mmCIF file of C-alpha atoms and ligand atoms in Angstrom:
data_model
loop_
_atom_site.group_PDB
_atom_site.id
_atom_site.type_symbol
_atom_site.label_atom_id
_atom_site.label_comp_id
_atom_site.label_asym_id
_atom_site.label_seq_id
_atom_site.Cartn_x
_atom_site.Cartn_y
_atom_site.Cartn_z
ATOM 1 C CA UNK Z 15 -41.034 169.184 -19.790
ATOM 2 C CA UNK Z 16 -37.369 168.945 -19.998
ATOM 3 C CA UNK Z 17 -35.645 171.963 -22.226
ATOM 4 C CA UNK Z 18 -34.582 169.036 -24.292
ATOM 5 C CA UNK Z 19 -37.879 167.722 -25.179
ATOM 6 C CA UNK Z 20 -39.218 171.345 -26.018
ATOM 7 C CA UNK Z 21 -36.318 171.651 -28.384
ATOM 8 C CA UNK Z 22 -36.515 168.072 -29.804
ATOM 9 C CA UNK Z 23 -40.408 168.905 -30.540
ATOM 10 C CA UNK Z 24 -38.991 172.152 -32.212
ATOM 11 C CA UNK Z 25 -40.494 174.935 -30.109
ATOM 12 C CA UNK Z 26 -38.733 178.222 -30.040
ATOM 13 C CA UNK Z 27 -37.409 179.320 -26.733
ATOM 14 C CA UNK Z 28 -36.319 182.537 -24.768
ATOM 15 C CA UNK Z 29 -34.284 181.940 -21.784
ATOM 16 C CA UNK Z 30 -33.477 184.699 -19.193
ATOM 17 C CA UNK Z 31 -29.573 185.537 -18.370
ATOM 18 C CA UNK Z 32 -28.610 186.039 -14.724
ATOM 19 C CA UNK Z 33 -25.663 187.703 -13.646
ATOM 20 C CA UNK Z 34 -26.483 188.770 -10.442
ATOM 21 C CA UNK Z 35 -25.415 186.121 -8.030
ATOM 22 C CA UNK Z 36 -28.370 186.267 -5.730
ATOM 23 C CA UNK Z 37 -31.276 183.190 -5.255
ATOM 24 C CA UNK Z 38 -33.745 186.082 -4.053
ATOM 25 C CA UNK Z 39 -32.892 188.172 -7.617
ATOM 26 C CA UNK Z 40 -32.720 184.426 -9.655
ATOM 27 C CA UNK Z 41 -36.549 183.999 -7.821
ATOM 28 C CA UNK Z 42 -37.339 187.372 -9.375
ATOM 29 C CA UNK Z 43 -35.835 186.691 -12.927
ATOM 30 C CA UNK Z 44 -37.599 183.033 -12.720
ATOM 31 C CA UNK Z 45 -41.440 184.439 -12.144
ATOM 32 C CA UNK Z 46 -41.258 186.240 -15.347
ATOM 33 C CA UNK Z 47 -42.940 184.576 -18.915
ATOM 34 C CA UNK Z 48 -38.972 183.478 -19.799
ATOM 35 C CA UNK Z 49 -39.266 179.799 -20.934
ATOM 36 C CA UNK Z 50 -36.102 178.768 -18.859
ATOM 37 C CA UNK Z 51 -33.442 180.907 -16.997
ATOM 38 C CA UNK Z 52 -29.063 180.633 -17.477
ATOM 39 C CA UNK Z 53 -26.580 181.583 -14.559
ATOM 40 C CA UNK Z 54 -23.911 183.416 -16.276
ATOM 41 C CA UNK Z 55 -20.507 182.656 -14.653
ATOM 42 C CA UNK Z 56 -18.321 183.355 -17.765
ATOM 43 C CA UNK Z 57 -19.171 187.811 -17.541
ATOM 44 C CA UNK Z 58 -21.731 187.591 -15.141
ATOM 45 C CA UNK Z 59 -21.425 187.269 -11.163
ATOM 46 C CA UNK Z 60 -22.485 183.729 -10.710
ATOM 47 C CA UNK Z 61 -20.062 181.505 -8.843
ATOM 48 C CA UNK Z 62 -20.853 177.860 -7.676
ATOM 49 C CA UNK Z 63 -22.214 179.020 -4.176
ATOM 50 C CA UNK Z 64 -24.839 181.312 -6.248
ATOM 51 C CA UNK Z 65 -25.132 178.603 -8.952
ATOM 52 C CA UNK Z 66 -25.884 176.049 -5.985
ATOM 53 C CA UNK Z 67 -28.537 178.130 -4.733
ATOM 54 C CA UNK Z 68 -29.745 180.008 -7.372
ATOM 55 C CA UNK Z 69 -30.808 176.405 -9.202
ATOM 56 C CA UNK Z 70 -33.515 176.269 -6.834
ATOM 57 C CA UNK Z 71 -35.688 179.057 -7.322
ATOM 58 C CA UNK Z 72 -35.841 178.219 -11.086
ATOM 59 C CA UNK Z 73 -36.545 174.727 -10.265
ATOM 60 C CA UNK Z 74 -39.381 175.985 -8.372
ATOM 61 C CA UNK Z 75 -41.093 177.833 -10.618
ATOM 62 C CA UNK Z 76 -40.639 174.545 -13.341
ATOM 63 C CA UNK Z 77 -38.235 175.534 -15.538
ATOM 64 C CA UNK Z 78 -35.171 174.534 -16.957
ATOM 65 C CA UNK Z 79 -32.258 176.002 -16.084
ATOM 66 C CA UNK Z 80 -29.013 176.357 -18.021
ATOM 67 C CA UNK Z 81 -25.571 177.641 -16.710
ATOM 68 C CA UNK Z 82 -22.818 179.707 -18.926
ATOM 69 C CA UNK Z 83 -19.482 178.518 -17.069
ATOM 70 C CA UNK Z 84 -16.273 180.381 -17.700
ATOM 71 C CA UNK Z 85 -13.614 179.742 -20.317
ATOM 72 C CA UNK Z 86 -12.078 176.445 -20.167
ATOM 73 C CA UNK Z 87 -13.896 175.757 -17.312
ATOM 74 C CA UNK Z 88 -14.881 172.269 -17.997
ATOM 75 C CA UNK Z 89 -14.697 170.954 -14.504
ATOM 76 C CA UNK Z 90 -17.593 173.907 -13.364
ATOM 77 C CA UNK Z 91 -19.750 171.768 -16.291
ATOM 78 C CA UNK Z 92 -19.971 168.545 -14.401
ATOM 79 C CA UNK Z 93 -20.592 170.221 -11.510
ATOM 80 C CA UNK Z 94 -23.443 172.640 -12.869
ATOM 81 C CA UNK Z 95 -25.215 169.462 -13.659
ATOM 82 C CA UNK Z 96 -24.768 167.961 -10.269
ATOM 83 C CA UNK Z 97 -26.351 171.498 -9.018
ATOM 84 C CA UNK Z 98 -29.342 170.369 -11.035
ATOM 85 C CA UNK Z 99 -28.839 172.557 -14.218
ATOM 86 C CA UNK Z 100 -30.048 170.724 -17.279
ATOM 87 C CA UNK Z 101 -27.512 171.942 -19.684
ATOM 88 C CA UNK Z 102 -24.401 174.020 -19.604
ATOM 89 C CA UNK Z 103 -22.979 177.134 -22.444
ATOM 90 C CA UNK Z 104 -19.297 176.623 -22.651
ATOM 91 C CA UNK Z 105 -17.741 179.673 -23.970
ATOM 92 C CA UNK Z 106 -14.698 180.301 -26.586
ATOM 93 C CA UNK Z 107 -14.904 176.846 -27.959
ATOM 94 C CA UNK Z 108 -12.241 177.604 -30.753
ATOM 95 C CA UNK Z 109 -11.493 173.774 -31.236
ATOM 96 C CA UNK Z 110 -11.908 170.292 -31.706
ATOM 97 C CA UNK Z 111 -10.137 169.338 -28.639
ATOM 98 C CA UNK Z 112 -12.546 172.019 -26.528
ATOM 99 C CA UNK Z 113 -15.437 170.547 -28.095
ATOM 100 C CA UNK Z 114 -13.936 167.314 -26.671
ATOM 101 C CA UNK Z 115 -12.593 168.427 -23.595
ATOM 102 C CA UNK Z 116 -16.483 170.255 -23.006
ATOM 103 C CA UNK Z 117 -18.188 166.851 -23.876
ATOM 104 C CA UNK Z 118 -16.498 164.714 -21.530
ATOM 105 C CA UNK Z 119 -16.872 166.780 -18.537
ATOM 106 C CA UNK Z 120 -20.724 167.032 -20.067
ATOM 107 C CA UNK Z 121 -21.548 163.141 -20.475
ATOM 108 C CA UNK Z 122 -21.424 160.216 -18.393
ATOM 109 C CA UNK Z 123 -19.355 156.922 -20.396
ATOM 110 C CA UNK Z 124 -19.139 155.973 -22.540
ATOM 111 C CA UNK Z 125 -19.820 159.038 -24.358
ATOM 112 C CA UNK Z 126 -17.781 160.877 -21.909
ATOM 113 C CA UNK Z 127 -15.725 161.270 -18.350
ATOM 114 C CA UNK Z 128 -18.165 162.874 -16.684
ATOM 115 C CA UNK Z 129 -17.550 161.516 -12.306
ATOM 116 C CA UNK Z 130 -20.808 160.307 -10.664
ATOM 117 C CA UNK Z 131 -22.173 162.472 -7.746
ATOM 118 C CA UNK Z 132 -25.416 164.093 -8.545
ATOM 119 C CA UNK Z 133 -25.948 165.105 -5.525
ATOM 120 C CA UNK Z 134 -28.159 168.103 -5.652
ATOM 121 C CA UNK Z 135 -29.305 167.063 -8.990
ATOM 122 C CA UNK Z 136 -30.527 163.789 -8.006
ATOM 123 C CA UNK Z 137 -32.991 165.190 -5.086
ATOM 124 C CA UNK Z 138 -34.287 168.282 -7.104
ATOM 125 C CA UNK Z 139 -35.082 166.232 -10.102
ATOM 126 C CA UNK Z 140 -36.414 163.711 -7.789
ATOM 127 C CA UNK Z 141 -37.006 160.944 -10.296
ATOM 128 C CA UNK Z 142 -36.831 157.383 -11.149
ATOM 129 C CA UNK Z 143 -33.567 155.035 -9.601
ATOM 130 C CA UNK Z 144 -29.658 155.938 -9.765
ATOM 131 C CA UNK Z 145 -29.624 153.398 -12.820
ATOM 132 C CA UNK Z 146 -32.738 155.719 -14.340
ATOM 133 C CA UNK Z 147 -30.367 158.923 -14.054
ATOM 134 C CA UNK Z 148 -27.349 157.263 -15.622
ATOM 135 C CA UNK Z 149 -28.737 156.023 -18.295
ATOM 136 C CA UNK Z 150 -30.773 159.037 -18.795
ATOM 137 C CA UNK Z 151 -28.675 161.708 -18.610
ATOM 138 C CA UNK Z 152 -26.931 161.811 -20.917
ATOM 139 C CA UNK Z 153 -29.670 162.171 -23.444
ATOM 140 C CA UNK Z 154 -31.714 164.830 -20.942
ATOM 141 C CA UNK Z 155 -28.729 167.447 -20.033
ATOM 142 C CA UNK Z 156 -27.106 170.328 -23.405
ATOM 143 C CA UNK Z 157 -24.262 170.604 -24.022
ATOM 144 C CA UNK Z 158 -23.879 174.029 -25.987
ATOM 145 C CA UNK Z 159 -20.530 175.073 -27.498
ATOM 146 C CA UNK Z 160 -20.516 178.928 -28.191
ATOM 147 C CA UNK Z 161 -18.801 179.509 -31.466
ATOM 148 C CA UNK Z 162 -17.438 183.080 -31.284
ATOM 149 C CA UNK Z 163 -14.193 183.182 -32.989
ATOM 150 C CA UNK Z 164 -12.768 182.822 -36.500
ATOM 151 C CA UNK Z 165 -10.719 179.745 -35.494
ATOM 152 C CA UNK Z 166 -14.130 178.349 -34.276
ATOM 153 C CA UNK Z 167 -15.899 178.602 -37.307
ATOM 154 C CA UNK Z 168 -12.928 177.423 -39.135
ATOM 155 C CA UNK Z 169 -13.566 173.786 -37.692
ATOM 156 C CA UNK Z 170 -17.305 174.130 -36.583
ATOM 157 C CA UNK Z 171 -17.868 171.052 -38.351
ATOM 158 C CA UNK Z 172 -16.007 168.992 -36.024
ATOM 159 C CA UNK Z 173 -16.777 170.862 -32.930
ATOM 160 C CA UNK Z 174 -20.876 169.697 -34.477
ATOM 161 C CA UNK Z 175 -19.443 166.023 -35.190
ATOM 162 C CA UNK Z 176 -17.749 165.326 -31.719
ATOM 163 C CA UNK Z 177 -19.965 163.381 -29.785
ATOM 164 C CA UNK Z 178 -21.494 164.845 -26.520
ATOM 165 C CA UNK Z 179 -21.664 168.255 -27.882
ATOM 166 C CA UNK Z 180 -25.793 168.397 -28.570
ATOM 167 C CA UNK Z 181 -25.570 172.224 -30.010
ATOM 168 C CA UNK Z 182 -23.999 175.275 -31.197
ATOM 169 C CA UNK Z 183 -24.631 179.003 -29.073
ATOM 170 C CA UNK Z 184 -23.269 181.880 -31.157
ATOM 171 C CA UNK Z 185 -22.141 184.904 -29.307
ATOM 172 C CA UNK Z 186 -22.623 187.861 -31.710
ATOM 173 C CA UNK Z 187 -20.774 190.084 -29.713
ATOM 174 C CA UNK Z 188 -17.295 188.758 -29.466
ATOM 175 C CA UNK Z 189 -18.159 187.265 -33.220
ATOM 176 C CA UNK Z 190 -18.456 190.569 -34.251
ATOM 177 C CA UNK Z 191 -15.120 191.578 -32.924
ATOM 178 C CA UNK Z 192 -13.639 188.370 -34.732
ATOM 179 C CA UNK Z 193 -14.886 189.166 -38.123
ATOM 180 C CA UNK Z 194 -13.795 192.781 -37.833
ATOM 181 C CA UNK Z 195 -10.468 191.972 -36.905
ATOM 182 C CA UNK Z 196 -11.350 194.412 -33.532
ATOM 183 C CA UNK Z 197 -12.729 197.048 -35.325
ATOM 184 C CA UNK Z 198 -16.045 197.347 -33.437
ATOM 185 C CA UNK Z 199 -18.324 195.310 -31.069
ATOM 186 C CA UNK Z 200 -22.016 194.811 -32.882
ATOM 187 C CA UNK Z 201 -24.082 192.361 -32.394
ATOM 188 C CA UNK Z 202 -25.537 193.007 -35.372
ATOM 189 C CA UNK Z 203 -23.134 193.735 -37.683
ATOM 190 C CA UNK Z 204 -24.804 193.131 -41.077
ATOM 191 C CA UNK Z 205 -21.641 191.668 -42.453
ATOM 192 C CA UNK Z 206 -21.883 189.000 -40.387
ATOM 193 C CA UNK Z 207 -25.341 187.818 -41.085
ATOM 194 C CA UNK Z 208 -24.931 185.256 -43.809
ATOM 195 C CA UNK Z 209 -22.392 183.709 -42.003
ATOM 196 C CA UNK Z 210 -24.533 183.574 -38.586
ATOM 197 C CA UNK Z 211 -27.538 181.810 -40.572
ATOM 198 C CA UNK Z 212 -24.540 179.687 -42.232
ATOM 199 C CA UNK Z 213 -23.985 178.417 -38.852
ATOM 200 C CA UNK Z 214 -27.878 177.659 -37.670
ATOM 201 C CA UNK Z 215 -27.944 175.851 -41.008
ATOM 202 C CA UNK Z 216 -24.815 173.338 -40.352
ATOM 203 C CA UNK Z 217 -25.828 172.825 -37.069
ATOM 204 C CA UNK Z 218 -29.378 171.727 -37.919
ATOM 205 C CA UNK Z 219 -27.390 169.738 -40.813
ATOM 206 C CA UNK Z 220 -25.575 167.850 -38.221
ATOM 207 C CA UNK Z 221 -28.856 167.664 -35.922
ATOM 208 C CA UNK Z 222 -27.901 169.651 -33.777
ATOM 209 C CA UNK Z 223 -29.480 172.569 -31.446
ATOM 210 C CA UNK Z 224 -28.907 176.217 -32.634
ATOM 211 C CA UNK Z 225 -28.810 179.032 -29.760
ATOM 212 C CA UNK Z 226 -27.760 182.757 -29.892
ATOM 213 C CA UNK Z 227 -28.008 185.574 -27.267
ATOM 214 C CA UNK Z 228 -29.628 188.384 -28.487
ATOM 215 C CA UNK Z 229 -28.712 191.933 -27.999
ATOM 216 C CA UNK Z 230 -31.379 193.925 -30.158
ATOM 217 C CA UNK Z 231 -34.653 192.345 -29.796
ATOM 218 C CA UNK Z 232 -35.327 193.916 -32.952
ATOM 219 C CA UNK Z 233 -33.524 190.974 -35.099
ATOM 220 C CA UNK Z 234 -35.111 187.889 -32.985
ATOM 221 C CA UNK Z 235 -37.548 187.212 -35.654
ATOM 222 C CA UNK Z 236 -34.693 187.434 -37.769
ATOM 223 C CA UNK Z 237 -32.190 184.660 -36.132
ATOM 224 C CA UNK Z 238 -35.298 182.659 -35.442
ATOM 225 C CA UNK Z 239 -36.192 182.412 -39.366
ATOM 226 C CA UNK Z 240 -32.632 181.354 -39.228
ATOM 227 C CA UNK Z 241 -33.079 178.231 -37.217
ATOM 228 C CA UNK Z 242 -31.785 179.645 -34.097
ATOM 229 C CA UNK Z 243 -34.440 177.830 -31.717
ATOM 230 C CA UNK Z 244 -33.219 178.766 -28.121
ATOM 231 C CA UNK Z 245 -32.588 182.756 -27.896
ATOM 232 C CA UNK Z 246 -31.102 183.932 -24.751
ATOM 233 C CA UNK Z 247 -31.812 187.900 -23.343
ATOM 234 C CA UNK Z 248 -33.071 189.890 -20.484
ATOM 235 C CA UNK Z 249 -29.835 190.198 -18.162
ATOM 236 C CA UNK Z 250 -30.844 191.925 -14.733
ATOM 237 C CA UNK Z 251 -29.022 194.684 -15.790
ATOM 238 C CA UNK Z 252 -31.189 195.510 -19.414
ATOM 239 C CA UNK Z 253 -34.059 194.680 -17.446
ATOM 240 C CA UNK Z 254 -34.096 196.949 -14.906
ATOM 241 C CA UNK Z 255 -32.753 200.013 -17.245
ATOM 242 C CA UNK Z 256 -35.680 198.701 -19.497
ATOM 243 C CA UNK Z 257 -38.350 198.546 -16.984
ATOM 244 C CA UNK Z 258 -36.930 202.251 -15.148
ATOM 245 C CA UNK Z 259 -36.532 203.668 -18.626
ATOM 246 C CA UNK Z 260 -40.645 202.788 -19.547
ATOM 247 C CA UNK Z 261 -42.086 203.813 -16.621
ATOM 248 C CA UNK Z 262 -40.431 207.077 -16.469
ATOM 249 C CA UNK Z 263 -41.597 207.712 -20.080
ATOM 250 C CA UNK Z 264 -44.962 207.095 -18.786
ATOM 251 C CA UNK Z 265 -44.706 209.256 -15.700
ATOM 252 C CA UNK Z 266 -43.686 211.878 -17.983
ATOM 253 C CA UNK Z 267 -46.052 211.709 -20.852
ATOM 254 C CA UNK Z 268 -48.869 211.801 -18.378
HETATM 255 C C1 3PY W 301 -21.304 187.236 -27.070
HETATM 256 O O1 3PY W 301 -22.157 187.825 -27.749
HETATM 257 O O2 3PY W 301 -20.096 187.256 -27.303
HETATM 258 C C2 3PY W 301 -21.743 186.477 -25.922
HETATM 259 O O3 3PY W 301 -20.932 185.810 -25.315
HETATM 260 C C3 3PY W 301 -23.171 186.581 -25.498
HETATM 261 O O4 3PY W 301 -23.293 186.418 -24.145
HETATM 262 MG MG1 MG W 302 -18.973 186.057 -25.854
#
C-alpha cells in the first residue's frame, strides 16, 4: 500500500531517518518494523548517487520511501521522485512562494511544473501505462513542507492552501530555536506545545497530512493525540548508540 493510502485511511506511521549514505546501511535500516524509511539530504549524508541507490533496498523490502532534500532545493524534489521516492520533506519552508516553488517541482500540470522522466521510478514501481503514472501521480507522491520558523507559522495557512503541498512536517528542533529567539535547542520545549498541536489542528482543518520528527520517544503518544499521523525517528546514529548503550547495560547487570 502506498504511504498515501495508509495516511488517507488514517493509520499512524513511524518512518526511519537515514543519514548514512550507504544502500548496504539503507538495507539494514529498511529490515527493521519502521513503516517506511526517509533519506535525509538536508543534515544527513544522502546525496543523489546514495538517494539513487539507496531507493532500492527500501523498495525491496515494500515500503515507502520518503526523501528530506536540502533547503531550497526544489530541483532535488523532482528528481527524488524520478528515483522512485513516493514523497519528498522540503525543509525551511518560511513562505508562500516556497510552498509554491516546493509544489511545482512536486506535481506534474496542471497542478505544477514538475518535467517528465521517471526513469527509475517508472521501472521500480513497475505499474500500469505512462498515461497511468501521469495521471496518477500526482495524487500518489507527498509533498511535506516543514514549518520550522516563526515567519512560517506566520503564513502556515497559505503554505496549507497552495495547491500541491499535501502536508505540514514540523521540525521541533529548529522550532524550538525560533520561539526562543536562540535561547536553546529542545525539542520539547513545553512552551511550544500548544502551538505545535495548533499546527496538527490547521493542517487537518485544511485536510491536510500532519508529520513531526521526534526526538524523545517519550512525547510520541503525545504529538500523536495531537493529530500528528506520520512520526519520523531512529537515525543510524541514535540507533546504534541505542542498541550499544542496551546491550552493554545487559552485559553488565548480568
Ligand atoms: C528539526 O527538528 O528542526 C528537524 O529538522 C528534524 O529533522
Ligand atoms: Mg530542522
Amino acid at each position: 500500500m502506498s504511504l498515501k493510502s495508509r495516511l488517507a485511511a488514517g493509520e499512524t506511521l513511524c518512518t526511519a531517518w537515514s543519514g548514512v549514505p550507504d544502500a548496504l546501511t539503507v538495507e539494514l535500516v529498511a529490515q527493521q518494523g519502521f513503516d517506511c524509511v526517509t533519506l535525509d539530504m538536508q543534515h544527513g549524508g544522502h546525496h543523489e548517487d546514495s538517494v539513487l541507490r539507496g531507493l532500492a533496498p527500501v523498495l525491496a523490502a515494500g515500503k515507502p520511501s520518503l526523501v528530506r532534500i536540502p533547503v531550497g532545493r526544489f530541483d532535488m524534489a523532482s528528481r527524488a521522485l524520478d528515483f522512485g521516492a513516493e514523497a519528498v520533506i522540503a525543509p525551511m519552508v518560511n513562505s508562500v512562494e516556497d510552498a509554491r516553488q516546493f509544489a511545482a517541482a512536486m506535481k506534474y500540470p496542471p497542478v505544477g511544473a514538475r518535467s517528465w522522466g521517471p526513469t527509475y521510478a517508472f521501472p521500480r514501481h513497475g505499474q500500469g501505462s505512462q498515461q497511468d503514472w501521469l495521471r496518477k501521480s500526482n495524487e500518489r507522491t507527498l509533498a511535506f513542507a516543514m514549518i520550522e520558523t516563526r515567519a512560517a507559522l506566520d503564513v502556515l495557512d497559505g503554505i496549507l492552501a497552495t495547491p500541491g503541498i499535501d502536508g505540514i512536517f514540523l521540525g521541533p528542533s529548529d522550532f524550538s530555536i525560533a520561539w526562543t529567539k536562540g535561547g536553546t535547542v529542545d525539542s520539547t520545549h513545553e512552551d511550544m506545545m500548544e502551538t505545535i498541536a495548533d499546527v496538527a489542528a490547521r493542517a487537518h482543518a485544511a485536510g491536510k497530512y500532519a508529520a513531526i520528527f521526534v526526538v524523545d520517544p517519550a512525547v510520541a503518544g503525545r504529538v500523536v493525540k495531537m493529530g500528528y499521523q506520520l512520526l519520523a525517528m531512529g537515525s543510524e546514529h541514535a540507533l546504534i548508540a541505542l542498541g550499544a548503550s542496551v546491550l552493554l547495560a545487559d552485559v553488565k547487570k548480568s
